[in-house]
């Protein structure tokens, strides 16, 4: 980029890539309190907040924590601290006092220097990862191999991927894992239905993705099973008994037993059909833009879990009941007793999770484990945490269950091929197609080739889907409306993407501008200062999102930054500004807003197009 600015040095700390104005002023405030009153002010005591719009200033210091040491009124205390800071902190130009609140105005030079520091920091707002960084493992997706991924999986995968990016941005090494539920009666149902009704159908012969094909046979099993139940009930059998006596379910259970016994025919069929499903999953994950560093399979972990439970039993951590079942007594923790092995020796989900944990702990030196699983499993993970801690996993007690709510579509929207849930592939296809149609109607694809149009429609459609889901607090249930998400105005992905593309267009047009400009005499207006201040908040937003495990915090920050830029751009010209120095500053502002938008959206797994 041809434009540059030269700043008059103001304070060495502001020039540091890792020091911002808030930190500098907080340190100055602590120094003032110590010098004036002999008080060591902790980080928590020095409370800085953005000055309310009705008052003059940029940052406000709450002085009430220092009143006792000062032995003066809040107003007098604020006056003394403010006077000291103006005299000793070059970043502060002036101050005013409103009761116990000290409103501080940051000097023009400090803002310009901060802007330059942001520009020079290629990783602004994020922390670097090294080999000594904590290792965080994040589990998400967790599909079953008897059906394709659905809308619930979409939210799960998007949350898991975004959380992984946010944890990395906070300086952690991250391992992204998936646990595939590839065994059990539900898998056998699809296998049995394919044997009975499939006539050798394959993904190639049917033209269907493998996961969709298997899902169809899972539905076929249910259809025939219900008919058998209906016939038995019509013959006078009780419905609950009919569910157990129906020939199909008996055959499915027989197949499960054969699978457990490593029957070669059943195992061969199982491997073949699962391979079809995995190929389908991989295609869906690729479209969604998510991936994994390690995939575990319950067929490999459940025996490990049984062994770990038996080991705990031998150590007296668990107890065996008269019927041979194994239980964990959790009454001491205010819970109940939890079944770990059935009387016939078969495992339950808890046992499988213990086995998976055992394998993961051997594979990686995990410092923190995060499970991205719906809120219906809150109790399960409360119990799992206690059991893993009991079994000696160092991260067990503090494992994180990233619990999220359900996501649904408005009634009448998109019936899936199964008729009961919304298929992930169908939803993504709809989003991309809607983005294409909307962009064409708004004239955003003018002067583009068809290939460019399709690629941008993919970026915008997927961005709309991801942003709409991730901007909502994960703990809440949500309603996803495809029509509302494809909107180039308001709190949407396309609004932010379009702003980024607009800035990139401005910067491309500015490439012919030349010269280095000294900005010593540039007077920033209120909108420009507000924009620098908002950019400066990015690092804090990333840090808070990591502490709260909150992708929505990043989404909302990106929206707020975009709004502030658009307000500035509405009021002030960039390319048509006649003053070369002011124009250089505004181009620098635009360049760094674009940089931060791209960084923030990437933490959500969202691409931003260079043009729209």
mmCIF file of C-alpha atoms in Angstrom, residues 181-491:
data_model
loop_
_atom_site.group_PDB
_atom_site.id
_atom_site.type_symbol
_atom_site.label_atom_id
_atom_site.label_comp_id
_atom_site.label_asym_id
_atom_site.label_seq_id
_atom_site.Cartn_x
_atom_site.Cartn_y
_atom_site.Cartn_z
ATOM 1 C CA UNK A 181 -21.039 -42.966 17.388
ATOM 2 C CA UNK A 182 -20.485 -45.879 15.014
ATOM 3 C CA UNK A 183 -21.897 -48.790 17.050
ATOM 4 C CA UNK A 184 -25.158 -49.759 18.693
ATOM 5 C CA UNK A 185 -28.694 -50.790 17.865
ATOM 6 C CA UNK A 186 -29.401 -47.686 15.758
ATOM 7 C CA UNK A 187 -26.515 -48.568 13.426
ATOM 8 C CA UNK A 188 -27.821 -52.113 13.099
ATOM 9 C CA UNK A 189 -31.254 -50.809 12.145
ATOM 10 C CA UNK A 190 -29.844 -49.134 9.018
ATOM 11 C CA UNK A 191 -27.754 -52.206 8.199
ATOM 12 C CA UNK A 192 -30.710 -54.577 8.537
ATOM 13 C CA UNK A 193 -33.005 -52.362 6.462
ATOM 14 C CA UNK A 194 -30.394 -52.180 3.685
ATOM 15 C CA UNK A 195 -30.081 -55.979 3.664
ATOM 16 C CA UNK A 196 -33.854 -56.417 3.465
ATOM 17 C CA UNK A 197 -34.900 -53.605 1.158
ATOM 18 C CA UNK A 198 -31.741 -52.291 -0.510
ATOM 19 C CA UNK A 199 -31.283 -54.689 -3.434
ATOM 20 C CA UNK A 200 -27.557 -53.919 -3.328
ATOM 21 C CA UNK A 201 -28.033 -50.170 -3.740
ATOM 22 C CA UNK A 202 -24.848 -48.100 -3.336
ATOM 23 C CA UNK A 203 -24.051 -44.369 -3.375
ATOM 24 C CA UNK A 204 -22.745 -44.810 -6.915
ATOM 25 C CA UNK A 205 -25.800 -46.676 -8.217
ATOM 26 C CA UNK A 206 -28.266 -44.320 -6.507
ATOM 27 C CA UNK A 207 -26.452 -41.034 -7.067
ATOM 28 C CA UNK A 208 -26.887 -40.222 -3.387
ATOM 29 C CA UNK A 209 -24.319 -39.175 -0.808
ATOM 30 C CA UNK A 210 -23.480 -42.128 1.392
ATOM 31 C CA UNK A 211 -24.805 -40.588 4.605
ATOM 32 C CA UNK A 212 -28.096 -39.741 2.896
ATOM 33 C CA UNK A 213 -28.415 -43.246 1.516
ATOM 34 C CA UNK A 214 -27.913 -44.843 4.927
ATOM 35 C CA UNK A 215 -30.269 -42.300 6.485
ATOM 36 C CA UNK A 216 -32.952 -43.377 4.042
ATOM 37 C CA UNK A 217 -32.628 -46.969 5.242
ATOM 38 C CA UNK A 218 -32.796 -45.874 8.874
ATOM 39 C CA UNK A 219 -36.124 -44.229 7.996
ATOM 40 C CA UNK A 220 -37.181 -47.366 6.090
ATOM 41 C CA UNK A 221 -36.494 -49.499 9.170
ATOM 42 C CA UNK A 222 -38.648 -47.215 11.291
ATOM 43 C CA UNK A 223 -41.470 -47.305 8.730
ATOM 44 C CA UNK A 224 -41.594 -51.113 8.579
ATOM 45 C CA UNK A 225 -41.064 -51.452 12.337
ATOM 46 C CA UNK A 226 -44.053 -49.205 13.061
ATOM 47 C CA UNK A 227 -46.185 -51.246 10.666
ATOM 48 C CA UNK A 228 -45.223 -54.450 12.484
ATOM 49 C CA UNK A 229 -46.143 -52.859 15.812
ATOM 50 C CA UNK A 230 -49.480 -51.729 14.384
ATOM 51 C CA UNK A 231 -50.287 -55.256 13.193
ATOM 52 C CA UNK A 232 -49.381 -56.821 16.537
ATOM 53 C CA UNK A 233 -51.505 -54.285 18.423
ATOM 54 C CA UNK A 234 -54.375 -54.985 16.024
ATOM 55 C CA UNK A 235 -54.051 -58.663 17.002
ATOM 56 C CA UNK A 236 -54.554 -57.716 20.652
ATOM 57 C CA UNK A 237 -50.982 -57.308 21.914
ATOM 58 C CA UNK A 238 -50.090 -54.499 24.321
ATOM 59 C CA UNK A 239 -48.197 -51.721 22.491
ATOM 60 C CA UNK A 240 -45.139 -51.821 24.774
ATOM 61 C CA UNK A 241 -44.853 -55.566 24.337
ATOM 62 C CA UNK A 242 -45.380 -55.198 20.581
ATOM 63 C CA UNK A 243 -42.371 -52.861 20.425
ATOM 64 C CA UNK A 244 -40.247 -55.632 21.928
ATOM 65 C CA UNK A 245 -41.780 -58.536 20.002
ATOM 66 C CA UNK A 246 -41.800 -57.007 16.514
ATOM 67 C CA UNK A 247 -39.675 -59.258 14.252
ATOM 68 C CA UNK A 248 -37.570 -56.380 12.899
ATOM 69 C CA UNK A 249 -36.361 -55.166 16.296
ATOM 70 C CA UNK A 250 -35.545 -58.714 17.324
ATOM 71 C CA UNK A 251 -33.463 -59.163 14.186
ATOM 72 C CA UNK A 252 -31.693 -55.864 14.835
ATOM 73 C CA UNK A 253 -30.778 -57.007 18.345
ATOM 74 C CA UNK A 254 -29.519 -60.305 16.976
ATOM 75 C CA UNK A 255 -27.343 -58.387 14.533
ATOM 76 C CA UNK A 256 -25.967 -56.268 17.393
ATOM 77 C CA UNK A 257 -25.009 -59.413 19.296
ATOM 78 C CA UNK A 258 -23.238 -60.738 16.207
ATOM 79 C CA UNK A 259 -21.409 -57.427 15.863
ATOM 80 C CA UNK A 260 -20.276 -57.664 19.498
ATOM 81 C CA UNK A 261 -19.065 -61.204 18.769
ATOM 82 C CA UNK A 262 -17.081 -60.014 15.722
ATOM 83 C CA UNK A 263 -19.186 -61.963 13.244
ATOM 84 C CA UNK A 264 -17.256 -61.541 9.955
ATOM 85 C CA UNK A 265 -20.314 -60.995 7.738
ATOM 86 C CA UNK A 266 -21.839 -58.378 10.037
ATOM 87 C CA UNK A 267 -18.517 -56.635 10.544
ATOM 88 C CA UNK A 268 -17.828 -56.506 6.796
ATOM 89 C CA UNK A 269 -21.254 -55.007 6.116
ATOM 90 C CA UNK A 270 -20.758 -52.542 8.982
ATOM 91 C CA UNK A 271 -17.400 -51.389 7.619
ATOM 92 C CA UNK A 272 -18.756 -50.998 4.088
ATOM 93 C CA UNK A 273 -21.793 -48.944 5.102
ATOM 94 C CA UNK A 274 -19.830 -46.816 7.554
ATOM 95 C CA UNK A 275 -17.314 -46.019 4.809
ATOM 96 C CA UNK A 276 -20.205 -44.676 2.713
ATOM 97 C CA UNK A 277 -21.296 -42.495 5.605
ATOM 98 C CA UNK A 278 -17.803 -41.149 6.298
ATOM 99 C CA UNK A 279 -17.386 -40.111 2.677
ATOM 100 C CA UNK A 280 -20.678 -38.218 2.952
ATOM 101 C CA UNK A 281 -19.689 -36.612 6.250
ATOM 102 C CA UNK A 282 -16.374 -35.458 4.793
ATOM 103 C CA UNK A 283 -18.178 -33.700 1.964
ATOM 104 C CA UNK A 284 -20.508 -31.942 4.408
ATOM 105 C CA UNK A 285 -17.682 -30.900 6.714
ATOM 106 C CA UNK A 286 -15.768 -29.468 3.746
ATOM 107 C CA UNK A 287 -18.780 -27.382 2.671
ATOM 108 C CA UNK A 288 -19.204 -26.204 6.253
ATOM 109 C CA UNK A 289 -15.536 -25.264 6.525
ATOM 110 C CA UNK A 290 -14.724 -27.367 9.571
ATOM 111 C CA UNK A 291 -12.235 -30.161 10.177
ATOM 112 C CA UNK A 292 -10.635 -32.222 12.946
ATOM 113 C CA UNK A 293 -7.129 -33.055 14.065
ATOM 114 C CA UNK A 294 -8.153 -36.431 15.479
ATOM 115 C CA UNK A 295 -11.272 -38.580 15.124
ATOM 116 C CA UNK A 296 -12.195 -41.202 17.715
ATOM 117 C CA UNK A 297 -14.731 -43.980 17.237
ATOM 118 C CA UNK A 298 -16.948 -45.442 19.936
ATOM 119 C CA UNK A 299 -16.349 -48.891 18.487
ATOM 120 C CA UNK A 300 -12.747 -48.461 19.640
ATOM 121 C CA UNK A 301 -13.364 -46.667 22.943
ATOM 122 C CA UNK A 302 -16.145 -48.625 24.652
ATOM 123 C CA UNK A 303 -13.907 -51.571 25.558
ATOM 124 C CA UNK A 304 -11.311 -49.139 26.925
ATOM 125 C CA UNK A 305 -14.036 -47.651 29.072
ATOM 126 C CA UNK A 306 -15.048 -51.041 30.425
ATOM 127 C CA UNK A 307 -11.434 -51.772 31.343
ATOM 128 C CA UNK A 308 -11.085 -48.403 33.080
ATOM 129 C CA UNK A 309 -14.273 -49.013 35.090
ATOM 130 C CA UNK A 310 -13.047 -52.459 36.126
ATOM 131 C CA UNK A 311 -9.788 -50.846 37.195
ATOM 132 C CA UNK A 312 -11.725 -48.314 39.283
ATOM 133 C CA UNK A 313 -13.794 -51.118 40.754
ATOM 134 C CA UNK A 314 -10.631 -52.933 41.857
ATOM 135 C CA UNK A 315 -9.428 -49.738 43.549
ATOM 136 C CA UNK A 316 -12.671 -49.363 45.454
ATOM 137 C CA UNK A 317 -13.789 -46.299 43.498
ATOM 138 C CA UNK A 318 -16.969 -48.012 42.300
ATOM 139 C CA UNK A 319 -19.181 -50.817 43.592
ATOM 140 C CA UNK A 320 -20.733 -53.963 42.110
ATOM 141 C CA UNK A 321 -24.350 -54.755 42.915
ATOM 142 C CA UNK A 322 -25.799 -58.218 43.449
ATOM 143 C CA UNK A 323 -26.953 -58.500 39.831
ATOM 144 C CA UNK A 324 -23.369 -57.909 38.625
ATOM 145 C CA UNK A 325 -23.900 -54.318 37.487
ATOM 146 C CA UNK A 326 -21.275 -51.691 38.395
ATOM 147 C CA UNK A 327 -22.226 -48.313 39.856
ATOM 148 C CA UNK A 328 -20.610 -45.083 41.025
ATOM 149 C CA UNK A 329 -21.986 -43.718 44.291
ATOM 150 C CA UNK A 330 -22.206 -39.941 43.846
ATOM 151 C CA UNK A 331 -24.425 -39.200 46.838
ATOM 152 C CA UNK A 332 -21.457 -37.585 48.579
ATOM 153 C CA UNK A 333 -21.422 -34.988 45.775
ATOM 154 C CA UNK A 334 -25.154 -34.356 46.155
ATOM 155 C CA UNK A 335 -26.075 -36.527 43.171
ATOM 156 C CA UNK A 336 -27.406 -40.082 42.859
ATOM 157 C CA UNK A 337 -25.868 -43.410 41.908
ATOM 158 C CA UNK A 338 -24.722 -43.769 38.305
ATOM 159 C CA UNK A 339 -24.738 -47.017 36.304
ATOM 160 C CA UNK A 340 -21.408 -47.719 34.568
ATOM 161 C CA UNK A 341 -21.758 -51.352 33.468
ATOM 162 C CA UNK A 342 -25.012 -53.260 33.029
ATOM 163 C CA UNK A 343 -25.558 -56.628 34.686
ATOM 164 C CA UNK A 344 -24.692 -58.368 31.395
ATOM 165 C CA UNK A 345 -21.374 -56.483 31.305
ATOM 166 C CA UNK A 346 -22.299 -54.136 28.453
ATOM 167 C CA UNK A 347 -21.304 -50.491 28.636
ATOM 168 C CA UNK A 348 -23.368 -47.313 28.756
ATOM 169 C CA UNK A 349 -22.567 -43.901 27.253
ATOM 170 C CA UNK A 350 -20.777 -42.816 30.427
ATOM 171 C CA UNK A 351 -18.448 -45.826 30.150
ATOM 172 C CA UNK A 352 -17.691 -44.975 26.533
ATOM 173 C CA UNK A 353 -16.843 -41.377 27.455
ATOM 174 C CA UNK A 354 -14.455 -42.648 30.119
ATOM 175 C CA UNK A 355 -12.779 -44.887 27.527
ATOM 176 C CA UNK A 356 -12.492 -42.019 25.059
ATOM 177 C CA UNK A 357 -10.940 -39.842 27.763
ATOM 178 C CA UNK A 358 -8.416 -42.593 28.512
ATOM 179 C CA UNK A 359 -7.374 -42.772 24.854
ATOM 180 C CA UNK A 360 -7.145 -39.000 24.502
ATOM 181 C CA UNK A 361 -5.069 -38.602 27.635
ATOM 182 C CA UNK A 362 -2.570 -41.117 26.275
ATOM 183 C CA UNK A 363 -2.495 -39.398 22.892
ATOM 184 C CA UNK A 364 -2.106 -35.803 24.136
ATOM 185 C CA UNK A 365 -0.864 -34.031 27.301
ATOM 186 C CA UNK A 366 -4.190 -32.216 27.714
ATOM 187 C CA UNK A 367 -4.380 -29.202 30.043
ATOM 188 C CA UNK A 368 -8.065 -28.497 29.441
ATOM 189 C CA UNK A 369 -10.882 -30.525 27.857
ATOM 190 C CA UNK A 370 -13.924 -28.823 26.327
ATOM 191 C CA UNK A 371 -16.981 -30.813 25.206
ATOM 192 C CA UNK A 372 -19.342 -29.043 22.795
ATOM 193 C CA UNK A 373 -22.611 -30.863 23.485
ATOM 194 C CA UNK A 374 -26.253 -29.765 23.763
ATOM 195 C CA UNK A 375 -27.751 -28.698 27.077
ATOM 196 C CA UNK A 376 -29.802 -31.884 27.382
ATOM 197 C CA UNK A 377 -26.540 -33.517 28.489
ATOM 198 C CA UNK A 378 -25.760 -31.100 31.353
ATOM 199 C CA UNK A 379 -26.181 -33.769 34.037
ATOM 200 C CA UNK A 380 -24.138 -36.290 32.048
ATOM 201 C CA UNK A 381 -21.102 -34.014 31.998
ATOM 202 C CA UNK A 382 -21.514 -33.051 35.620
ATOM 203 C CA UNK A 383 -21.204 -36.750 36.445
ATOM 204 C CA UNK A 384 -18.405 -37.360 33.924
ATOM 205 C CA UNK A 385 -16.322 -34.587 35.486
ATOM 206 C CA UNK A 386 -16.556 -36.224 38.917
ATOM 207 C CA UNK A 387 -15.766 -39.707 37.568
ATOM 208 C CA UNK A 388 -12.750 -38.592 35.532
ATOM 209 C CA UNK A 389 -11.378 -36.721 38.526
ATOM 210 C CA UNK A 390 -11.891 -39.831 40.641
ATOM 211 C CA UNK A 391 -10.026 -41.905 38.071
ATOM 212 C CA UNK A 392 -7.039 -39.547 38.172
ATOM 213 C CA UNK A 393 -7.390 -37.406 35.032
ATOM 214 C CA UNK A 394 -5.773 -34.089 35.945
ATOM 215 C CA UNK A 395 -8.233 -32.096 33.822
ATOM 216 C CA UNK A 396 -11.288 -34.109 34.858
ATOM 217 C CA UNK A 397 -12.480 -31.880 37.675
ATOM 218 C CA UNK A 398 -12.294 -28.770 35.537
ATOM 219 C CA UNK A 399 -13.525 -30.144 32.227
ATOM 220 C CA UNK A 400 -15.741 -27.675 30.402
ATOM 221 C CA UNK A 401 -19.131 -28.666 29.060
ATOM 222 C CA UNK A 402 -19.811 -26.017 26.414
ATOM 223 C CA UNK A 403 -23.564 -26.379 26.687
ATOM 224 C CA UNK A 404 -25.749 -24.945 23.938
ATOM 225 C CA UNK A 405 -29.473 -24.722 23.218
ATOM 226 C CA UNK A 406 -31.571 -26.095 20.401
ATOM 227 C CA UNK A 407 -31.848 -24.448 17.008
ATOM 228 C CA UNK A 408 -34.968 -24.690 14.873
ATOM 229 C CA UNK A 409 -36.367 -23.261 11.668
ATOM 230 C CA UNK A 410 -39.712 -21.448 11.456
ATOM 231 C CA UNK A 411 -42.651 -23.795 10.907
ATOM 232 C CA UNK A 412 -43.203 -24.614 7.294
ATOM 233 C CA UNK A 413 -39.619 -23.969 6.269
ATOM 234 C CA UNK A 414 -37.618 -26.651 4.508
ATOM 235 C CA UNK A 415 -38.839 -30.188 4.988
ATOM 236 C CA UNK A 416 -35.886 -32.524 5.076
ATOM 237 C CA UNK A 417 -35.704 -35.731 3.073
ATOM 238 C CA UNK A 418 -36.432 -37.564 6.329
ATOM 239 C CA UNK A 419 -39.400 -35.353 7.102
ATOM 240 C CA UNK A 420 -38.428 -34.921 10.744
ATOM 241 C CA UNK A 421 -35.200 -32.922 10.898
ATOM 242 C CA UNK A 422 -33.525 -30.334 8.690
ATOM 243 C CA UNK A 423 -30.677 -31.764 6.649
ATOM 244 C CA UNK A 424 -27.383 -29.833 6.874
ATOM 245 C CA UNK A 425 -26.592 -30.256 3.166
ATOM 246 C CA UNK A 426 -30.030 -29.005 2.136
ATOM 247 C CA UNK A 427 -29.715 -25.989 4.439
ATOM 248 C CA UNK A 428 -26.283 -24.996 3.139
ATOM 249 C CA UNK A 429 -27.428 -25.392 -0.460
ATOM 250 C CA UNK A 430 -30.450 -23.185 0.242
ATOM 251 C CA UNK A 431 -28.308 -20.493 1.882
ATOM 252 C CA UNK A 432 -25.883 -20.285 -1.027
ATOM 253 C CA UNK A 433 -28.690 -20.180 -3.579
ATOM 254 C CA UNK A 434 -30.523 -17.461 -1.621
ATOM 255 C CA UNK A 435 -27.300 -15.437 -1.448
ATOM 256 C CA UNK A 436 -26.933 -15.733 -5.224
ATOM 257 C CA UNK A 437 -30.515 -14.621 -5.915
ATOM 258 C CA UNK A 438 -30.418 -11.739 -3.420
ATOM 259 C CA UNK A 439 -27.070 -10.476 -4.711
ATOM 260 C CA UNK A 440 -28.329 -10.606 -8.304
ATOM 261 C CA UNK A 441 -31.487 -8.685 -7.391
ATOM 262 C CA UNK A 442 -29.462 -5.989 -5.608
ATOM 263 C CA UNK A 443 -27.026 -5.633 -8.496
ATOM 264 C CA UNK A 444 -24.011 -6.680 -6.465
ATOM 265 C CA UNK A 445 -22.828 -9.089 -9.161
ATOM 266 C CA UNK A 446 -22.523 -6.572 -11.958
ATOM 267 C CA UNK A 447 -19.322 -6.850 -14.003
ATOM 268 C CA UNK A 448 -18.503 -10.304 -12.618
ATOM 269 C CA UNK A 449 -18.043 -13.615 -14.341
ATOM 270 C CA UNK A 450 -20.431 -16.420 -13.444
ATOM 271 C CA UNK A 451 -17.593 -18.212 -11.682
ATOM 272 C CA UNK A 452 -16.967 -15.155 -9.486
ATOM 273 C CA UNK A 453 -20.679 -14.839 -8.749
ATOM 274 C CA UNK A 454 -20.941 -18.440 -7.598
ATOM 275 C CA UNK A 455 -17.864 -18.193 -5.393
ATOM 276 C CA UNK A 456 -19.030 -14.973 -3.732
ATOM 277 C CA UNK A 457 -22.531 -16.444 -3.294
ATOM 278 C CA UNK A 458 -20.925 -19.383 -1.492
ATOM 279 C CA UNK A 459 -18.917 -17.070 0.778
ATOM 280 C CA UNK A 460 -21.898 -14.833 1.516
ATOM 281 C CA UNK A 461 -24.411 -17.668 1.942
ATOM 282 C CA UNK A 462 -22.206 -19.606 4.338
ATOM 283 C CA UNK A 463 -21.249 -16.375 6.117
ATOM 284 C CA UNK A 464 -24.920 -15.567 6.607
ATOM 285 C CA UNK A 465 -25.609 -19.016 8.043
ATOM 286 C CA UNK A 466 -22.613 -19.010 10.370
ATOM 287 C CA UNK A 467 -23.020 -15.459 11.615
ATOM 288 C CA UNK A 468 -26.745 -15.793 12.290
ATOM 289 C CA UNK A 469 -26.127 -18.879 14.420
ATOM 290 C CA UNK A 470 -22.980 -17.662 16.178
ATOM 291 C CA UNK A 471 -24.202 -14.174 17.077
ATOM 292 C CA UNK A 472 -26.712 -15.721 19.504
ATOM 293 C CA UNK A 473 -25.611 -16.648 23.028
ATOM 294 C CA UNK A 474 -24.897 -20.371 22.681
ATOM 295 C CA UNK A 475 -26.764 -21.187 25.890
ATOM 296 C CA UNK A 476 -30.052 -19.988 24.423
ATOM 297 C CA UNK A 477 -32.441 -21.852 22.159
ATOM 298 C CA UNK A 478 -32.715 -20.055 18.841
ATOM 299 C CA UNK A 479 -34.830 -19.808 15.730
ATOM 300 C CA UNK A 480 -32.823 -19.692 12.516
ATOM 301 C CA UNK A 481 -34.574 -17.794 9.742
ATOM 302 C CA UNK A 482 -32.752 -18.145 6.389
ATOM 303 C CA UNK A 483 -34.536 -15.107 4.924
ATOM 304 C CA UNK A 484 -33.488 -12.794 7.776
ATOM 305 C CA UNK A 485 -29.884 -13.980 7.634
ATOM 306 C CA UNK A 486 -29.403 -12.978 3.966
ATOM 307 C CA UNK A 487 -29.716 -9.248 4.554
ATOM 308 C CA UNK A 488 -27.149 -6.627 3.615
ATOM 309 C CA UNK A 489 -28.343 -4.351 6.424
ATOM 310 C CA UNK A 490 -28.529 -4.928 10.157
ATOM 311 C CA UNK A 491 -26.751 -7.408 12.390
#
